[in-house]
Amino acid sequence: MIAEPQRALAELISRTSVLMLDFDGPVCSVFAGLPAPGIAEQLRNTLRRLGVPVTAELEDDDDPLSIYRYSTNGGPAVVAAIHDALVAAELRAVETATPTPGAVDVIDAAHERGRRLAVVSNNAAAAVATYLRLHGLTGRVDYIAARRTPEPSLMKPSPHYLIEAAATLDVSIRTCALVGDSGTDAVAAKRAGAYAVGYANKSGKGEQLVAAGAAVVIDSMTTLATVVREARGTPYLPGSVEDN
Ligand SMILES: [Mg+2]
């Protein structure tokens, strides 16, 4: 990364008390060992079994979360069934998920500099917790804001999980930054009133993340760790005062 974006990132980080990390991308590659297209197919089969027609567009969608979003067309019982199947698949997937280089370094750097850490994910909270346990990170993440109930509408781009994390950690959302690799992360951060940092883990993603509202884009979590380590101290603005 060239110097100017790094300065912008340092400036942004100096204004944050909580670093929020999206899970799939910034922390690990969830479906590295259990590919997402196979899970999506399994969820489509569950939809069919429950009598919910699958559109041609959905037939070509390899993202299990898309199938979960679509399940609302079948009503609450179908959403619950797809949610349960998705949680089970994610719990299997995290056993073979690949850590993102530099992610643990970011977590360490945040703690060293007095910043708290939240994982803010559209994946199942149980799957995130399992991954953290398998990688010895349980005590180093202050909060997991993720799917606990079958409510697709709460997922990013909704600001819900960010607001939940800020409220639980008792900080103003305006002192939180979400690092994410999807446009929906940047949109959710903007809607919540948090800073959006784009993680461009594939070429061409940077422009897409900026278009979605990311204030700064990085291409390496190691760069973020360096900046977090060198950033100035944290502001502490209790959410109960700042946001009333
Ligand atoms: Mg992601």
mmCIF file of C-alpha atoms and ligand atoms in Angstrom:
data_model
loop_
_atom_site.group_PDB
_atom_site.id
_atom_site.type_symbol
_atom_site.label_atom_id
_atom_site.label_comp_id
_atom_site.label_asym_id
_atom_site.label_seq_id
_atom_site.Cartn_x
_atom_site.Cartn_y
_atom_site.Cartn_z
ATOM 1 C CA MET A 1 0.000 0.000 0.000
ATOM 2 C CA ILE A 2 1.323 3.474 -0.793
ATOM 3 C CA ALA A 3 1.885 6.010 1.970
ATOM 4 C CA GLU A 4 -1.194 8.206 1.463
ATOM 5 C CA PRO A 5 -3.883 5.526 2.017
ATOM 6 C CA GLN A 6 -1.873 4.274 5.001
ATOM 7 C CA ARG A 7 -1.996 7.774 6.526
ATOM 8 C CA ALA A 8 -5.741 7.915 5.901
ATOM 9 C CA LEU A 9 -6.132 4.514 7.542
ATOM 10 C CA ALA A 10 -4.018 5.591 10.552
ATOM 11 C CA GLU A 11 -6.165 8.710 10.936
ATOM 12 C CA LEU A 12 -9.350 6.642 10.783
ATOM 13 C CA ILE A 13 -8.062 4.028 13.252
ATOM 14 C CA SER A 14 -6.994 6.748 15.716
ATOM 15 C CA ARG A 15 -10.671 7.742 15.943
ATOM 16 C CA THR A 16 -11.857 4.229 16.831
ATOM 17 C CA SER A 17 -12.321 2.427 20.128
ATOM 18 C CA VAL A 18 -13.618 -0.832 18.673
ATOM 19 C CA LEU A 19 -12.340 -2.647 15.642
ATOM 20 C CA MET A 20 -15.042 -4.782 14.061
ATOM 21 C CA LEU A 21 -13.932 -7.571 11.763
ATOM 22 C CA ASP A 22 -16.164 -9.275 9.263
ATOM 23 C CA PHE A 23 -15.470 -13.019 9.633
ATOM 24 C CA ASP A 24 -15.370 -14.648 6.162
ATOM 25 C CA GLY A 25 -12.518 -12.777 4.460
ATOM 26 C CA PRO A 26 -10.778 -10.641 7.091
ATOM 27 C CA VAL A 27 -10.480 -13.438 9.706
ATOM 28 C CA CYS A 28 -10.504 -16.619 7.626
ATOM 29 C CA SER A 29 -11.678 -18.245 4.468
ATOM 30 C CA VAL A 30 -14.676 -20.098 5.920
ATOM 31 C CA PHE A 31 -15.348 -22.406 2.983
ATOM 32 C CA ALA A 32 -11.740 -23.244 2.055
ATOM 33 C CA GLY A 33 -12.160 -26.934 2.895
ATOM 34 C CA LEU A 34 -15.916 -27.383 2.466
ATOM 35 C CA PRO A 35 -16.731 -25.365 -0.659
ATOM 36 C CA ALA A 36 -19.720 -23.007 -0.569
ATOM 37 C CA PRO A 37 -21.282 -24.226 -3.883
ATOM 38 C CA GLY A 38 -21.841 -27.701 -2.390
ATOM 39 C CA ILE A 39 -23.548 -26.214 0.664
ATOM 40 C CA ALA A 40 -25.686 -23.971 -1.571
ATOM 41 C CA GLU A 41 -26.809 -27.066 -3.548
ATOM 42 C CA GLN A 42 -27.661 -28.898 -0.354
ATOM 43 C CA LEU A 43 -29.757 -25.917 0.846
ATOM 44 C CA ARG A 44 -31.546 -25.731 -2.542
ATOM 45 C CA ASN A 45 -32.425 -29.429 -2.191
ATOM 46 C CA THR A 46 -33.864 -28.707 1.262
ATOM 47 C CA LEU A 47 -35.970 -25.888 -0.237
ATOM 48 C CA ARG A 48 -37.308 -28.233 -2.934
ATOM 49 C CA ARG A 49 -38.076 -30.913 -0.365
ATOM 50 C CA LEU A 50 -40.100 -28.329 1.558
ATOM 51 C CA GLY A 51 -42.041 -27.442 -1.608
ATOM 52 C CA VAL A 52 -40.434 -24.050 -2.256
ATOM 53 C CA PRO A 53 -39.779 -23.429 -5.990
ATOM 54 C CA VAL A 54 -36.167 -22.546 -6.829
ATOM 55 C CA THR A 55 -35.724 -19.786 -9.422
ATOM 56 C CA ALA A 56 -33.243 -20.055 -12.315
ATOM 57 C CA GLU A 57 -31.279 -17.188 -10.799
ATOM 58 C CA LEU A 58 -30.991 -18.961 -7.453
ATOM 59 C CA GLU A 59 -30.001 -22.159 -9.252
ATOM 60 C CA ASP A 60 -26.786 -20.376 -10.351
ATOM 61 C CA ASP A 61 -26.052 -18.759 -6.978
ATOM 62 C CA ASP A 62 -23.155 -20.388 -5.140
ATOM 63 C CA ASP A 63 -23.536 -18.355 -1.953
ATOM 64 C CA PRO A 64 -25.316 -20.301 0.825
ATOM 65 C CA LEU A 65 -26.381 -16.968 2.369
ATOM 66 C CA SER A 66 -28.337 -16.150 -0.807
ATOM 67 C CA ILE A 67 -30.362 -19.336 -0.378
ATOM 68 C CA TYR A 68 -30.958 -18.404 3.254
ATOM 69 C CA ARG A 69 -32.176 -14.918 2.249
ATOM 70 C CA TYR A 70 -34.462 -16.448 -0.400
ATOM 71 C CA SER A 71 -35.951 -18.882 2.134
ATOM 72 C CA THR A 72 -38.224 -16.095 3.445
ATOM 73 C CA ASN A 73 -40.380 -16.827 0.361
ATOM 74 C CA GLY A 74 -41.376 -20.111 2.032
ATOM 75 C CA GLY A 75 -42.445 -18.636 5.362
ATOM 76 C CA PRO A 76 -41.063 -18.921 8.905
ATOM 77 C CA ALA A 77 -40.892 -22.738 9.069
ATOM 78 C CA VAL A 78 -38.801 -22.873 5.876
ATOM 79 C CA VAL A 79 -36.522 -20.064 7.099
ATOM 80 C CA ALA A 80 -35.982 -21.997 10.335
ATOM 81 C CA ALA A 81 -35.197 -25.232 8.455
ATOM 82 C CA ILE A 82 -32.720 -23.543 6.091
ATOM 83 C CA HIS A 83 -31.171 -21.678 9.021
ATOM 84 C CA ASP A 84 -30.611 -24.924 10.945
ATOM 85 C CA ALA A 85 -29.097 -26.626 7.881
ATOM 86 C CA LEU A 86 -26.862 -23.611 7.253
ATOM 87 C CA VAL A 87 -25.639 -23.506 10.873
ATOM 88 C CA ALA A 88 -24.794 -27.224 10.688
ATOM 89 C CA ALA A 89 -22.879 -26.695 7.410
ATOM 90 C CA GLU A 90 -20.981 -23.686 8.779
ATOM 91 C CA LEU A 91 -20.036 -25.605 11.928
ATOM 92 C CA ARG A 92 -18.512 -28.294 9.668
ATOM 93 C CA ALA A 93 -16.879 -25.696 7.396
ATOM 94 C CA VAL A 94 -15.007 -23.825 10.133
ATOM 95 C CA GLU A 95 -13.154 -27.008 11.062
ATOM 96 C CA THR A 96 -11.226 -26.685 7.795
ATOM 97 C CA ALA A 97 -11.368 -22.886 7.363
ATOM 98 C CA THR A 98 -8.069 -21.249 6.404
ATOM 99 C CA PRO A 99 -6.823 -18.350 8.580
ATOM 100 C CA THR A 100 -6.328 -15.063 6.723
ATOM 101 C CA PRO A 101 -2.653 -14.011 6.872
ATOM 102 C CA GLY A 102 -2.237 -11.157 9.353
ATOM 103 C CA ALA A 103 -5.654 -11.597 11.011
ATOM 104 C CA VAL A 104 -4.273 -12.792 14.346
ATOM 105 C CA ASP A 105 -1.719 -9.985 14.197
ATOM 106 C CA VAL A 106 -4.574 -7.460 13.869
ATOM 107 C CA ILE A 107 -6.288 -8.987 16.920
ATOM 108 C CA ASP A 108 -3.022 -8.828 18.915
ATOM 109 C CA ALA A 109 -2.313 -5.246 17.808
ATOM 110 C CA ALA A 110 -5.805 -4.083 18.790
ATOM 111 C CA HIS A 111 -5.365 -5.457 22.299
ATOM 112 C CA GLU A 112 -1.878 -4.037 22.678
ATOM 113 C CA ARG A 113 -3.214 -0.588 21.831
ATOM 114 C CA GLY A 114 -6.306 -0.743 24.045
ATOM 115 C CA ARG A 115 -8.821 -1.230 21.280
ATOM 116 C CA ARG A 116 -11.547 -3.767 21.667
ATOM 117 C CA LEU A 117 -12.337 -6.313 19.045
ATOM 118 C CA ALA A 118 -15.671 -7.611 17.747
ATOM 119 C CA VAL A 119 -16.407 -10.094 14.988
ATOM 120 C CA VAL A 120 -19.438 -8.871 13.037
ATOM 121 C CA SER A 121 -20.558 -11.599 10.686
ATOM 122 C CA ASN A 122 -23.448 -12.899 8.590
ATOM 123 C CA ASN A 123 -22.289 -16.402 9.484
ATOM 124 C CA ALA A 124 -23.625 -18.301 12.498
ATOM 125 C CA ALA A 125 -22.401 -17.034 15.867
ATOM 126 C CA ALA A 126 -21.835 -20.671 16.875
ATOM 127 C CA ALA A 127 -19.566 -21.220 13.849
ATOM 128 C CA VAL A 128 -17.559 -18.064 14.600
ATOM 129 C CA ALA A 129 -17.190 -19.124 18.248
ATOM 130 C CA THR A 130 -16.069 -22.608 17.175
ATOM 131 C CA TYR A 131 -13.447 -21.195 14.813
ATOM 132 C CA LEU A 132 -12.108 -18.869 17.529
ATOM 133 C CA ARG A 133 -11.913 -21.799 19.967
ATOM 134 C CA LEU A 134 -10.121 -24.047 17.465
ATOM 135 C CA HIS A 135 -7.549 -21.288 16.876
ATOM 136 C CA GLY A 136 -7.030 -20.293 20.527
ATOM 137 C CA LEU A 137 -8.658 -16.879 20.008
ATOM 138 C CA THR A 138 -11.721 -17.158 22.255
ATOM 139 C CA GLY A 139 -10.550 -14.756 24.973
ATOM 140 C CA ARG A 140 -9.138 -12.300 22.480
ATOM 141 C CA VAL A 141 -12.405 -11.322 20.826
ATOM 142 C CA ASP A 142 -14.640 -9.183 23.037
ATOM 143 C CA TYR A 143 -17.927 -9.826 21.256
ATOM 144 C CA ILE A 144 -19.417 -11.845 18.410
ATOM 145 C CA ALA A 145 -22.332 -10.171 16.631
ATOM 146 C CA ALA A 146 -23.651 -12.726 14.181
ATOM 147 C CA ARG A 147 -26.585 -15.011 13.337
ATOM 148 C CA ARG A 148 -28.204 -16.471 16.429
ATOM 149 C CA THR A 149 -31.812 -16.578 15.235
ATOM 150 C CA PRO A 150 -33.483 -17.367 11.878
ATOM 151 C CA GLU A 151 -33.935 -13.738 10.789
ATOM 152 C CA PRO A 152 -32.272 -13.098 7.398
ATOM 153 C CA SER A 153 -33.236 -9.398 7.522
ATOM 154 C CA LEU A 154 -30.744 -8.803 10.367
ATOM 155 C CA MET A 155 -27.780 -9.684 8.166
ATOM 156 C CA LYS A 156 -25.507 -7.034 6.652
ATOM 157 C CA PRO A 157 -26.218 -4.770 4.730
ATOM 158 C CA SER A 158 -28.526 -4.214 7.712
ATOM 159 C CA PRO A 159 -26.666 -2.213 10.384
ATOM 160 C CA HIS A 160 -28.198 -4.488 13.077
ATOM 161 C CA TYR A 161 -25.123 -6.526 14.081
ATOM 162 C CA LEU A 162 -22.863 -3.449 14.239
ATOM 163 C CA ILE A 163 -25.324 -1.594 16.450
ATOM 164 C CA GLU A 164 -25.703 -4.701 18.647
ATOM 165 C CA ALA A 165 -21.912 -4.949 19.078
ATOM 166 C CA ALA A 166 -21.479 -1.240 19.897
ATOM 167 C CA ALA A 167 -24.337 -1.346 22.411
ATOM 168 C CA THR A 168 -22.974 -4.489 24.082
ATOM 169 C CA LEU A 169 -19.485 -2.996 24.340
ATOM 170 C CA ASP A 170 -20.981 0.326 25.493
ATOM 171 C CA VAL A 171 -19.298 2.541 22.925
ATOM 172 C CA SER A 172 -20.599 5.037 20.433
ATOM 173 C CA ILE A 173 -21.047 3.469 17.001
ATOM 174 C CA ARG A 174 -19.189 6.547 15.707
ATOM 175 C CA THR A 175 -16.002 5.191 17.299
ATOM 176 C CA CYS A 176 -16.304 1.812 15.557
ATOM 177 C CA ALA A 177 -14.747 0.706 12.276
ATOM 178 C CA LEU A 178 -15.849 -2.387 10.354
ATOM 179 C CA VAL A 179 -13.281 -4.127 8.176
ATOM 180 C CA GLY A 180 -15.019 -6.156 5.482
ATOM 181 C CA ASP A 181 -14.410 -7.655 2.063
ATOM 182 C CA SER A 182 -17.940 -7.170 0.672
ATOM 183 C CA GLY A 183 -19.912 -4.180 -0.508
ATOM 184 C CA THR A 184 -22.587 -5.164 2.015
ATOM 185 C CA ASP A 185 -20.066 -4.600 4.838
ATOM 186 C CA ALA A 186 -19.405 -1.029 3.717
ATOM 187 C CA VAL A 187 -23.121 -0.338 3.276
ATOM 188 C CA ALA A 188 -23.913 -1.768 6.743
ATOM 189 C CA ALA A 189 -21.145 0.318 8.333
ATOM 190 C CA LYS A 190 -22.412 3.499 6.678
ATOM 191 C CA ARG A 191 -26.003 2.788 7.713
ATOM 192 C CA ALA A 192 -24.881 2.173 11.298
ATOM 193 C CA GLY A 193 -22.774 5.353 11.407
ATOM 194 C CA ALA A 194 -19.483 3.462 11.744
ATOM 195 C CA TYR A 195 -16.333 3.775 9.635
ATOM 196 C CA ALA A 196 -16.020 1.342 6.734
ATOM 197 C CA VAL A 197 -12.637 -0.140 5.858
ATOM 198 C CA GLY A 198 -12.607 -2.263 2.707
ATOM 199 C CA TYR A 199 -10.454 -5.380 2.573
ATOM 200 C CA ALA A 200 -9.747 -6.018 -1.108
ATOM 201 C CA ASN A 201 -8.643 -9.645 -1.039
ATOM 202 C CA LYS A 202 -9.086 -10.065 -4.800
ATOM 203 C CA SER A 203 -7.987 -7.827 -7.632
ATOM 204 C CA GLY A 204 -10.663 -5.403 -8.786
ATOM 205 C CA LYS A 205 -12.496 -5.509 -5.465
ATOM 206 C CA GLY A 206 -11.080 -2.168 -4.295
ATOM 207 C CA GLU A 207 -13.199 -0.073 -6.680
ATOM 208 C CA GLN A 208 -16.317 -2.031 -5.744
ATOM 209 C CA LEU A 209 -15.674 -1.444 -2.019
ATOM 210 C CA VAL A 210 -15.104 2.287 -2.514
ATOM 211 C CA ALA A 211 -18.298 2.499 -4.585
ATOM 212 C CA ALA A 212 -20.173 0.816 -1.705
ATOM 213 C CA GLY A 213 -18.874 3.460 0.707
ATOM 214 C CA ALA A 214 -15.548 2.218 2.121
ATOM 215 C CA ALA A 215 -13.561 5.221 3.383
ATOM 216 C CA VAL A 216 -10.236 3.388 3.000
ATOM 217 C CA VAL A 217 -9.280 0.163 1.234
ATOM 218 C CA ILE A 218 -6.483 -2.199 2.282
ATOM 219 C CA ASP A 219 -5.220 -5.276 0.495
ATOM 220 C CA SER A 220 -3.491 -6.910 3.459
ATOM 221 C CA MET A 221 -4.472 -7.560 7.059
ATOM 222 C CA THR A 222 -0.783 -7.338 7.950
ATOM 223 C CA THR A 223 -0.822 -3.695 6.827
ATOM 224 C CA LEU A 224 -3.813 -3.101 9.065
ATOM 225 C CA ALA A 225 -1.961 -4.696 12.018
ATOM 226 C CA THR A 226 0.990 -2.337 11.493
ATOM 227 C CA VAL A 227 -1.283 0.700 11.330
ATOM 228 C CA VAL A 228 -3.268 -0.371 14.424
ATOM 229 C CA ARG A 229 -0.004 -0.856 16.319
ATOM 230 C CA GLU A 230 1.214 2.642 15.382
ATOM 231 C CA ALA A 231 -2.089 4.516 15.694
ATOM 232 C CA ARG A 232 -2.735 7.022 18.442
ATOM 233 C CA GLY A 233 -4.728 6.099 21.570
ATOM 234 C CA THR A 234 -8.403 5.324 21.654
ATOM 235 C CA PRO A 235 -11.251 7.722 22.289
ATOM 236 C CA TYR A 236 -13.754 6.377 24.801
ATOM 237 C CA LEU A 237 -17.225 7.667 24.193
ATOM 238 C CA PRO A 238 -19.801 5.631 26.085
ATOM 239 C CA GLY A 239 -22.732 4.773 23.815
ATOM 240 C CA SER A 240 -25.228 5.629 26.546
ATOM 241 C CA VAL A 241 -24.062 9.271 26.541
ATOM 242 C CA GLU A 242 -23.072 9.810 22.917
ATOM 243 C CA ASP A 243 -26.064 8.247 21.237
ATOM 244 C CA ASN A 244 -28.937 9.513 23.406
HETATM 245 MG MG MG B 1 -16.787 -11.330 4.128
#
